Amino acid sequence: MWGVAGLHAVSEYGRAVTASLHLSGDPVELTAALVDIPSVSRDEDAIAESVERALREQAGHLEIVRFGNAVLARTSLGRPSRVVLAGHLDTVPVNDNLPSRREGEIMHGLGTVDMKGGDAVMLHLAATITEPRHDLTFIFYDCEEIDYDSNGLTRLELERPEWLAGDLAVVCEPSNAVVEAGCQGNMRVKLTTTGRRAHTARAWMGVNAIHAFADALRRLEEYTAREVDIDGCRYREGLQAVRVGGGVAGNVVPDSAWLEVGHRFAPDRTPAQAEEHLRQVFEGYELAVVDVAAGAMPGLSAPAARELIDAAGGEPVAKLGWTDVARFAARGMPAVNFGPGDPTLAHTQQEHVPVAQIRRCAEVLSAFLG
Amino acid sequence: MWGVAGLHAVSEYGRAVTASLHLSGDPVELTAALVDIPSVSRDEDAIAESVERALREQAGHLEIVRFGNAVLARTSLGRPSRVVLAGHLDTVPVNDNLPSRREGEIMHGLGTVDMKGGDAVMLHLAATITEPRHDLTFIFYDCEEIDYDSNGLTRLELERPEWLAGDLAVVCEPSNAVVEAGCQGNMRVKLTTTGRRAHTARAWMGVNAIHAFADALRRLEEYTAREVDIDGCRYREGLQAVRVGGGVAGNVVPDSAWLEVGHRFAPDRTPAQAEEHLRQVFEGYELAVVDVAAGAMPGLSAPAARELIDAAGGEPVAKLGWTDVARFAARGMPAVNFGPGDPTLAHTQQEHVPVAQIRRCAEVLSAFLG
């Protein structure tokens, strides 16, 4: 007994069973089928089962490995180069936006953008490109939307790093069907001020730690973010206060306060350089790094990357947010985002994708790889 | 069966009974006895019982009324003027600082400063000044250390306002045995900023509500507090940020933030004038008044006030914090603080009072009233 229309069902033996997915057909319909298998992070059993089964049944030319709730597939044809395609199977929590719904040329629903459209394109390629120009590796993975340590790619890096190796990585996260290259780094720092507590009726006996942020906020207001061109991509940095707190009681001069600042930095800077820059900007303030993720250089001069850009036509653009592209870049591989959907709709209740973008991504990648 | 040494005990009938207090003896010993009757706000039964009983037994010349856990006493001798003396019987919570402890000329313990020294002086006067120059009203009241509505004086104002009437109020709160006149007003306002939320990777699409406080904090830093002389008392105003908050998540440009600011204002300004002043200082910001208490003019030109200052010798000083003095001032009465103990020690675990200040207050007030 199989679930229909991609909704998973429970067999009479109480075991989750899976939807059947038709891989070589229309990638738009395949997207809808994937969307209709709920797969919130840590609950990817059903979708992983469906993906594994479909690949085993419909892509017999591939070596297929199940790795937890990740599904890995590859060719080993002795081609001179290898392209790795990666897509996560999980979504953020359901928000009254399932099942998928088609309105004309737009498909609505959780995951239509982030990123079952990309997964559908990958599955379509896996089944249809049987004689690729590059050797191919497909990675469908779990737990991308939660913490870094749970991410299927983190586990893969630790336990099966050979599956990540290649000459170009294409992460099929939404990019409006345009090649987005590299990604910016991200650093959060916490500034802390220290004063001296006093009763507000005798404020001159104290030193106000909140007032002490006047200058830091002025520097933030006056900050001119750097813009950088790398490999023809333009990166626009940013420096933003994201949280602030402080205070003791309504009648007390506060003796401590804090300000958390987020910095997006272009990939020509290392985290250490970004930290040094922030220490200069906030000279005189106590500063601690709370969180950091390195950026990724676009690496578009690599031959395989050039081929993809040619196939996609048009100019690549800079990736502004942080994606798993950075993992591949950290391994020395050129890595790009290329997938259907507007990334600014990711994680919103109103996720929706123009179906034309799904088809375009499948066509561009077929031309590039086939 | 009575408790000894001022600690209250429970009789064999399960009813709280009270310490005996010797009113006409040494006010220092009387202070210790009062301190040793625990009387945290809302738990003043035992101390009110002790005070009422002692007054009935040892101050038969007074009319005595029990009003909840407040005890009221007065003369009605037809004198041309009346002085009201007020002191609260409750304390902040016990903090490992009971019972009282004497070290040489210093007495330690909860309430030694705030304000059982003042209560002892009042009880001593009530028993010993049998032929006063002014008619006298003594108000021993409860729940001063908690919310305004529970305060015994609030209840008295509503239900027995005639007990507050007089030509001068002396609130025996700690003032280092110096006449402190009037009190400053107190206003708290909340400033709010509104921006536009955006992902920090695309910060230019947002407007940062935290950055928008740069100018408000600069104005606070540059603010010069007014100093005012009234009736020979110097008042020093203040404007202090007391709490700040804002932020959505580590990767979001925040669309709202708030800053709470406390303002102490000299009693020549009404609350409405203080608010107007703050609206000028923070022009351009959304501002809401959170809390306000009017100040109290010193009123030292009144005859009874002058007599007290003469008896105390030296110059009166401005009261900086807010006390119940302001209630009497709001009724058009001159009102001062005069009591033993350093007010900056109030509410600290280390409360302690030089016993000489207790004796001095008793002597000054005896000379003034006797």
PDB file of N, CA, C and O in Angstrom, chain B residues 45-99:
ATOM      1  N   ASP B  45       1.629  43.108  62.242  1.00  0.00           N
ATOM      2  CA  ASP B  45       0.701  42.939  63.374  1.00  0.00           C
ATOM      3  C   ASP B  45       1.409  43.105  64.720  1.00  0.00           C
ATOM      4  O   ASP B  45       0.949  43.832  65.597  1.00  0.00           O
ATOM      5  N   ALA B  46       2.523  42.393  64.884  1.00  0.00           N
ATOM      6  CA  ALA B  46       3.170  42.364  66.195  1.00  0.00           C
ATOM      7  C   ALA B  46       3.671  43.753  66.587  1.00  0.00           C
ATOM      8  O   ALA B  46       3.481  44.197  67.728  1.00  0.00           O
ATOM      9  N   ILE B  47       4.299  44.452  65.644  1.00  0.00           N
ATOM     10  CA  ILE B  47       4.858  45.760  66.016  1.00  0.00           C
ATOM     11  C   ILE B  47       3.733  46.771  66.253  1.00  0.00           C
ATOM     12  O   ILE B  47       3.805  47.583  67.189  1.00  0.00           O
ATOM     13  N   ALA B  48       2.660  46.701  65.453  1.00  0.00           N
ATOM     14  CA  ALA B  48       1.549  47.634  65.662  1.00  0.00           C
ATOM     15  C   ALA B  48       0.908  47.378  67.024  1.00  0.00           C
ATOM     16  O   ALA B  48       0.560  48.317  67.759  1.00  0.00           O
ATOM     17  N   GLU B  49       0.794  46.104  67.380  1.00  0.00           N
ATOM     18  CA  GLU B  49       0.234  45.726  68.683  1.00  0.00           C
ATOM     19  C   GLU B  49       1.101  46.289  69.813  1.00  0.00           C
ATOM     20  O   GLU B  49       0.593  46.873  70.784  1.00  0.00           O
ATOM     21  N   SER B  50       2.410  46.136  69.678  1.00  0.00           N
ATOM     22  CA  SER B  50       3.327  46.635  70.710  1.00  0.00           C
ATOM     23  C   SER B  50       3.241  48.142  70.838  1.00  0.00           C
ATOM     24  O   SER B  50       3.219  48.700  71.945  1.00  0.00           O
ATOM     25  N   VAL B  51       3.207  48.819  69.704  1.00  0.00           N
ATOM     26  CA  VAL B  51       3.180  50.282  69.712  1.00  0.00           C
ATOM     27  C   VAL B  51       1.863  50.780  70.320  1.00  0.00           C
ATOM     28  O   VAL B  51       1.847  51.666  71.190  1.00  0.00           O
ATOM     29  N   GLU B  52       0.762  50.183  69.914  1.00  0.00           N
ATOM     30  CA  GLU B  52      -0.541  50.619  70.438  1.00  0.00           C
ATOM     31  C   GLU B  52      -0.596  50.423  71.958  1.00  0.00           C
ATOM     32  O   GLU B  52      -0.984  51.325  72.703  1.00  0.00           O
ATOM     33  N   ARG B  53      -0.181  49.225  72.391  1.00  0.00           N
ATOM     34  CA  ARG B  53      -0.235  48.920  73.825  1.00  0.00           C
ATOM     35  C   ARG B  53       0.649  49.879  74.627  1.00  0.00           C
ATOM     36  O   ARG B  53       0.234  50.419  75.660  1.00  0.00           O
ATOM     37  N   ALA B  54       1.856  50.119  74.131  1.00  0.00           N
ATOM     38  CA  ALA B  54       2.776  50.993  74.865  1.00  0.00           C
ATOM     39  C   ALA B  54       2.207  52.407  74.948  1.00  0.00           C
ATOM     40  O   ALA B  54       2.277  53.060  76.001  1.00  0.00           O
ATOM     41  N   LEU B  55       1.608  52.890  73.867  1.00  0.00           N
ATOM     42  CA  LEU B  55       1.039  54.243  73.896  1.00  0.00           C
ATOM     43  C   LEU B  55      -0.132  54.299  74.876  1.00  0.00           C
ATOM     44  O   LEU B  55      -0.245  55.241  75.666  1.00  0.00           O
ATOM     45  N   ARG B  56      -0.995  53.291  74.835  1.00  0.00           N
ATOM     46  CA  ARG B  56      -2.151  53.307  75.745  1.00  0.00           C
ATOM     47  C   ARG B  56      -1.681  53.270  77.200  1.00  0.00           C
ATOM     48  O   ARG B  56      -2.256  53.925  78.073  1.00  0.00           O
ATOM     49  N   GLU B  57      -0.610  52.529  77.480  1.00  0.00           N
ATOM     50  CA  GLU B  57      -0.151  52.387  78.867  1.00  0.00           C
ATOM     51  C   GLU B  57       0.702  53.568  79.320  1.00  0.00           C
ATOM     52  O   GLU B  57       0.721  53.917  80.495  1.00  0.00           O
ATOM     53  N   GLN B  58       1.444  54.180  78.372  1.00  0.00           N
ATOM     54  CA  GLN B  58       2.462  55.146  78.799  1.00  0.00           C
ATOM     55  C   GLN B  58       2.240  56.557  78.250  1.00  0.00           C
ATOM     56  O   GLN B  58       3.041  57.449  78.498  1.00  0.00           O
ATOM     57  N   ALA B  59       1.182  56.769  77.463  1.00  0.00           N
ATOM     58  CA  ALA B  59       0.924  58.111  76.921  1.00  0.00           C
ATOM     59  C   ALA B  59      -0.572  58.395  77.003  1.00  0.00           C
ATOM     60  O   ALA B  59      -1.243  58.652  75.994  1.00  0.00           O
ATOM     61  N   GLY B  60      -1.058  58.354  78.241  1.00  0.00           N
ATOM     62  CA  GLY B  60      -2.500  58.473  78.489  1.00  0.00           C
ATOM     63  C   GLY B  60      -3.065  59.836  78.119  1.00  0.00           C
ATOM     64  O   GLY B  60      -4.292  60.000  78.006  1.00  0.00           O
ATOM     65  N   HIS B  61      -2.174  60.806  77.875  1.00  0.00           N
ATOM     66  CA  HIS B  61      -2.663  62.140  77.506  1.00  0.00           C
ATOM     67  C   HIS B  61      -3.058  62.215  76.028  1.00  0.00           C
ATOM     68  O   HIS B  61      -3.544  63.249  75.578  1.00  0.00           O
ATOM     69  N   LEU B  62      -2.823  61.156  75.285  1.00  0.00           N
ATOM     70  CA  LEU B  62      -3.107  61.186  73.845  1.00  0.00           C
ATOM     71  C   LEU B  62      -4.394  60.432  73.512  1.00  0.00           C
ATOM     72  O   LEU B  62      -4.723  59.436  74.161  1.00  0.00           O
ATOM     73  N   GLU B  63      -5.069  60.920  72.471  1.00  0.00           N
ATOM     74  CA  GLU B  63      -6.160  60.141  71.865  1.00  0.00           C
ATOM     75  C   GLU B  63      -5.497  59.104  70.952  1.00  0.00           C
ATOM     76  O   GLU B  63      -4.654  59.470  70.126  1.00  0.00           O
ATOM     77  N   ILE B  64      -5.868  57.856  71.121  1.00  0.00           N
ATOM     78  CA  ILE B  64      -5.171  56.792  70.381  1.00  0.00           C
ATOM     79  C   ILE B  64      -6.175  55.991  69.572  1.00  0.00           C
ATOM     80  O   ILE B  64      -7.225  55.601  70.081  1.00  0.00           O
ATOM     81  N   VAL B  65      -5.848  55.766  68.308  1.00  0.00           N
ATOM     82  CA  VAL B  65      -6.739  55.033  67.410  1.00  0.00           C
ATOM     83  C   VAL B  65      -5.920  53.974  66.667  1.00  0.00           C
ATOM     84  O   VAL B  65      -4.832  54.269  66.154  1.00  0.00           O
ATOM     85  N   ARG B  66      -6.435  52.770  66.635  1.00  0.00           N
ATOM     86  CA  ARG B  66      -5.804  51.734  65.806  1.00  0.00           C
ATOM     87  C   ARG B  66      -6.531  51.720  64.463  1.00  0.00           C
ATOM     88  O   ARG B  66      -7.762  51.671  64.428  1.00  0.00           O
ATOM     89  N   PHE B  67      -5.772  51.763  63.387  1.00  0.00           N
ATOM     90  CA  PHE B  67      -6.350  51.829  62.045  1.00  0.00           C
ATOM     91  C   PHE B  67      -5.634  50.785  61.199  1.00  0.00           C
ATOM     92  O   PHE B  67      -4.566  51.038  60.637  1.00  0.00           O
ATOM     93  N   GLY B  68      -6.198  49.572  61.154  1.00  0.00           N
ATOM     94  CA  GLY B  68      -5.462  48.469  60.528  1.00  0.00           C
ATOM     95  C   GLY B  68      -4.166  48.279  61.288  1.00  0.00           C
ATOM     96  O   GLY B  68      -4.162  48.267  62.519  1.00  0.00           O
ATOM     97  N   ASN B  69      -3.057  48.181  60.580  1.00  0.00           N
ATOM     98  CA  ASN B  69      -1.774  48.107  61.277  1.00  0.00           C
ATOM     99  C   ASN B  69      -1.084  49.459  61.358  1.00  0.00           C
ATOM    100  O   ASN B  69       0.134  49.543  61.502  1.00  0.00           O
ATOM    101  N   ALA B  70      -1.867  50.526  61.257  1.00  0.00           N
ATOM    102  CA  ALA B  70      -1.359  51.852  61.597  1.00  0.00           C
ATOM    103  C   ALA B  70      -1.865  52.201  63.004  1.00  0.00           C
ATOM    104  O   ALA B  70      -2.925  51.730  63.422  1.00  0.00           O
ATOM    105  N   VAL B  71      -1.063  52.990  63.696  1.00  0.00           N
ATOM    106  CA  VAL B  71      -1.455  53.453  65.036  1.00  0.00           C
ATOM    107  C   VAL B  71      -1.383  54.979  65.016  1.00  0.00           C
ATOM    108  O   VAL B  71      -0.346  55.545  64.641  1.00  0.00           O
ATOM    109  N   LEU B  72      -2.482  55.618  65.399  1.00  0.00           N
ATOM    110  CA  LEU B  72      -2.596  57.074  65.343  1.00  0.00           C
ATOM    111  C   LEU B  72      -2.750  57.606  66.766  1.00  0.00           C
ATOM    112  O   LEU B  72      -3.425  56.988  67.595  1.00  0.00           O
ATOM    113  N   ALA B  73      -2.117  58.746  67.030  1.00  0.00           N
ATOM    114  CA  ALA B  73      -2.221  59.329  68.372  1.00  0.00           C
ATOM    115  C   ALA B  73      -2.138  60.843  68.225  1.00  0.00           C
ATOM    116  O   ALA B  73      -1.412  61.347  67.357  1.00  0.00           O
ATOM    117  N   ARG B  74      -2.887  61.587  69.079  1.00  0.00           N
ATOM    118  CA  ARG B  74      -2.813  63.041  68.949  1.00  0.00           C
ATOM    119  C   ARG B  74      -3.247  63.729  70.234  1.00  0.00           C
ATOM    120  O   ARG B  74      -3.944  63.173  71.067  1.00  0.00           O
ATOM    121  N   THR B  75      -2.814  64.967  70.326  1.00  0.00           N
ATOM    122  CA  THR B  75      -3.308  65.878  71.367  1.00  0.00           C
ATOM    123  C   THR B  75      -4.380  66.753  70.721  1.00  0.00           C
ATOM    124  O   THR B  75      -4.410  66.912  69.489  1.00  0.00           O
ATOM    125  N   SER B  76      -5.242  67.313  71.583  1.00  0.00           N
ATOM    126  CA  SER B  76      -6.220  68.296  71.101  1.00  0.00           C
ATOM    127  C   SER B  76      -6.309  69.369  72.182  1.00  0.00           C
ATOM    128  O   SER B  76      -7.273  69.449  72.939  1.00  0.00           O
ATOM    129  N   LEU B  77      -5.259  70.155  72.273  1.00  0.00           N
ATOM    130  CA  LEU B  77      -5.111  71.128  73.362  1.00  0.00           C
ATOM    131  C   LEU B  77      -5.512  72.529  72.915  1.00  0.00           C
ATOM    132  O   LEU B  77      -5.329  73.492  73.659  1.00  0.00           O
ATOM    133  N   GLY B  78      -5.995  72.668  71.711  1.00  0.00           N
ATOM    134  CA  GLY B  78      -6.396  73.989  71.235  1.00  0.00           C
ATOM    135  C   GLY B  78      -5.227  74.898  70.917  1.00  0.00           C
ATOM    136  O   GLY B  78      -5.366  76.120  70.878  1.00  0.00           O
ATOM    137  N   ARG B  79      -4.050  74.303  70.639  1.00  0.00           N
ATOM    138  CA  ARG B  79      -2.899  75.137  70.264  1.00  0.00           C
ATOM    139  C   ARG B  79      -3.163  75.767  68.891  1.00  0.00           C
ATOM    140  O   ARG B  79      -3.908  75.217  68.073  1.00  0.00           O
ATOM    141  N   PRO B  80      -2.542  76.913  68.601  1.00  0.00           N
ATOM    142  CA  PRO B  80      -2.819  77.595  67.325  1.00  0.00           C
ATOM    143  C   PRO B  80      -2.254  76.842  66.115  1.00  0.00           C
ATOM    144  O   PRO B  80      -2.609  77.150  64.976  1.00  0.00           O
ATOM    145  N   SER B  81      -1.387  75.912  66.329  1.00  0.00           N
ATOM    146  CA  SER B  81      -0.860  75.167  65.177  1.00  0.00           C
ATOM    147  C   SER B  81      -0.648  73.709  65.570  1.00  0.00           C
ATOM    148  O   SER B  81      -0.599  73.359  66.751  1.00  0.00           O
ATOM    149  N   ARG B  82      -0.525  72.895  64.509  1.00  0.00           N
ATOM    150  CA  ARG B  82      -0.383  71.442  64.729  1.00  0.00           C
ATOM    151  C   ARG B  82       0.785  70.920  63.901  1.00  0.00           C
ATOM    152  O   ARG B  82       0.936  71.263  62.726  1.00  0.00           O
ATOM    153  N   VAL B  83       1.608  70.073  64.540  1.00  0.00           N
ATOM    154  CA  VAL B  83       2.713  69.403  63.847  1.00  0.00           C
ATOM    155  C   VAL B  83       2.369  67.914  63.744  1.00  0.00           C
ATOM    156  O   VAL B  83       1.988  67.293  64.739  1.00  0.00           O
ATOM    157  N   VAL B  84       2.497  67.407  62.529  1.00  0.00           N
ATOM    158  CA  VAL B  84       2.248  65.983  62.296  1.00  0.00           C
ATOM    159  C   VAL B  84       3.594  65.276  62.160  1.00  0.00           C
ATOM    160  O   VAL B  84       4.433  65.697  61.358  1.00  0.00           O
ATOM    161  N   LEU B  85       3.805  64.238  62.960  1.00  0.00           N
ATOM    162  CA  LEU B  85       5.026  63.436  62.838  1.00  0.00           C
ATOM    163  C   LEU B  85       4.634  62.060  62.295  1.00  0.00           C
ATOM    164  O   LEU B  85       3.680  61.452  62.800  1.00  0.00           O
ATOM    165  N   ALA B  86       5.356  61.603  61.292  1.00  0.00           N
ATOM    166  CA  ALA B  86       4.972  60.340  60.660  1.00  0.00           C
ATOM    167  C   ALA B  86       6.182  59.424  60.491  1.00  0.00           C
ATOM    168  O   ALA B  86       7.290  59.893  60.189  1.00  0.00           O
ATOM    169  N   GLY B  87       5.931  58.138  60.736  1.00  0.00           N
ATOM    170  CA  GLY B  87       7.000  57.147  60.537  1.00  0.00           C
ATOM    171  C   GLY B  87       6.403  55.795  60.194  1.00  0.00           C
ATOM    172  O   GLY B  87       5.391  55.403  60.769  1.00  0.00           O
ATOM    173  N   HIS B  88       7.002  55.115  59.250  1.00  0.00           N
ATOM    174  CA  HIS B  88       6.461  53.789  58.912  1.00  0.00           C
ATOM    175  C   HIS B  88       7.115  52.720  59.780  1.00  0.00           C
ATOM    176  O   HIS B  88       8.287  52.825  60.149  1.00  0.00           O
ATOM    177  N   LEU B  89       6.324  51.692  60.075  1.00  0.00           N
ATOM    178  CA  LEU B  89       6.771  50.625  60.974  1.00  0.00           C
ATOM    179  C   LEU B  89       7.358  49.437  60.219  1.00  0.00           C
ATOM    180  O   LEU B  89       7.994  48.577  60.821  1.00  0.00           O
ATOM    181  N   ASP B  90       7.125  49.379  58.921  1.00  0.00           N
ATOM    182  CA  ASP B  90       7.567  48.198  58.177  1.00  0.00           C
ATOM    183  C   ASP B  90       8.999  48.343  57.683  1.00  0.00           C
ATOM    184  O   ASP B  90       9.569  49.452  57.680  1.00  0.00           O
ATOM    185  N   THR B  91       9.564  47.215  57.283  1.00  0.00           N
ATOM    186  CA  THR B  91      10.919  47.187  56.712  1.00  0.00           C
ATOM    187  C   THR B  91      10.890  46.381  55.416  1.00  0.00           C
ATOM    188  O   THR B  91       9.941  45.659  55.138  1.00  0.00           O
ATOM    189  N   VAL B  92      11.983  46.503  54.666  1.00  0.00           N
ATOM    190  CA  VAL B  92      12.190  45.595  53.541  1.00  0.00           C
ATOM    191  C   VAL B  92      12.490  44.202  54.103  1.00  0.00           C
ATOM    192  O   VAL B  92      12.680  44.050  55.314  1.00  0.00           O
ATOM    193  N   PRO B  93      12.538  43.170  53.270  1.00  0.00           N
ATOM    194  CA  PRO B  93      12.718  41.809  53.794  1.00  0.00           C
ATOM    195  C   PRO B  93      14.008  41.620  54.596  1.00  0.00           C
ATOM    196  O   PRO B  93      15.026  42.272  54.343  1.00  0.00           O
ATOM    197  N   VAL B  94      13.905  40.698  55.551  1.00  0.00           N
ATOM    198  CA  VAL B  94      15.064  40.366  56.381  1.00  0.00           C
ATOM    199  C   VAL B  94      16.164  39.794  55.495  1.00  0.00           C
ATOM    200  O   VAL B  94      15.901  39.027  54.569  1.00  0.00           O
ATOM    201  N   ASN B  95      17.395  40.187  55.766  1.00  0.00           N
ATOM    202  CA  ASN B  95      18.522  39.757  54.936  1.00  0.00           C
ATOM    203  C   ASN B  95      19.685  39.380  55.853  1.00  0.00           C
ATOM    204  O   ASN B  95      20.768  39.931  55.750  1.00  0.00           O
ATOM    205  N   ASP B  96      19.389  38.437  56.749  1.00  0.00           N
ATOM    206  CA  ASP B  96      20.411  37.966  57.690  1.00  0.00           C
ATOM    207  C   ASP B  96      20.949  39.144  58.509  1.00  0.00           C
ATOM    208  O   ASP B  96      22.141  39.205  58.808  1.00  0.00           O
ATOM    209  N   ASN B  97      20.059  40.081  58.822  1.00  0.00           N
ATOM    210  CA  ASN B  97      20.508  41.269  59.566  1.00  0.00           C
ATOM    211  C   ASN B  97      19.601  41.565  60.762  1.00  0.00           C
ATOM    212  O   ASN B  97      19.331  42.714  61.075  1.00  0.00           O
ATOM    213  N   LEU B  98      19.138  40.512  61.402  1.00  0.00           N
ATOM    214  CA  LEU B  98      18.398  40.623  62.659  1.00  0.00           C
ATOM    215  C   LEU B  98      18.983  39.594  63.622  1.00  0.00           C
ATOM    216  O   LEU B  98      19.477  38.564  63.174  1.00  0.00           O
ATOM    217  N   PRO B  99      18.916  39.779  64.952  1.00  0.00           N
ATOM    218  CA  PRO B  99      18.408  40.961  65.645  1.00  0.00           C
ATOM    219  C   PRO B  99      19.410  42.110  65.597  1.00  0.00           C
ATOM    220  O   PRO B  99      20.466  41.996  64.971  1.00  0.00           O
TER     221      PRO B  99
END
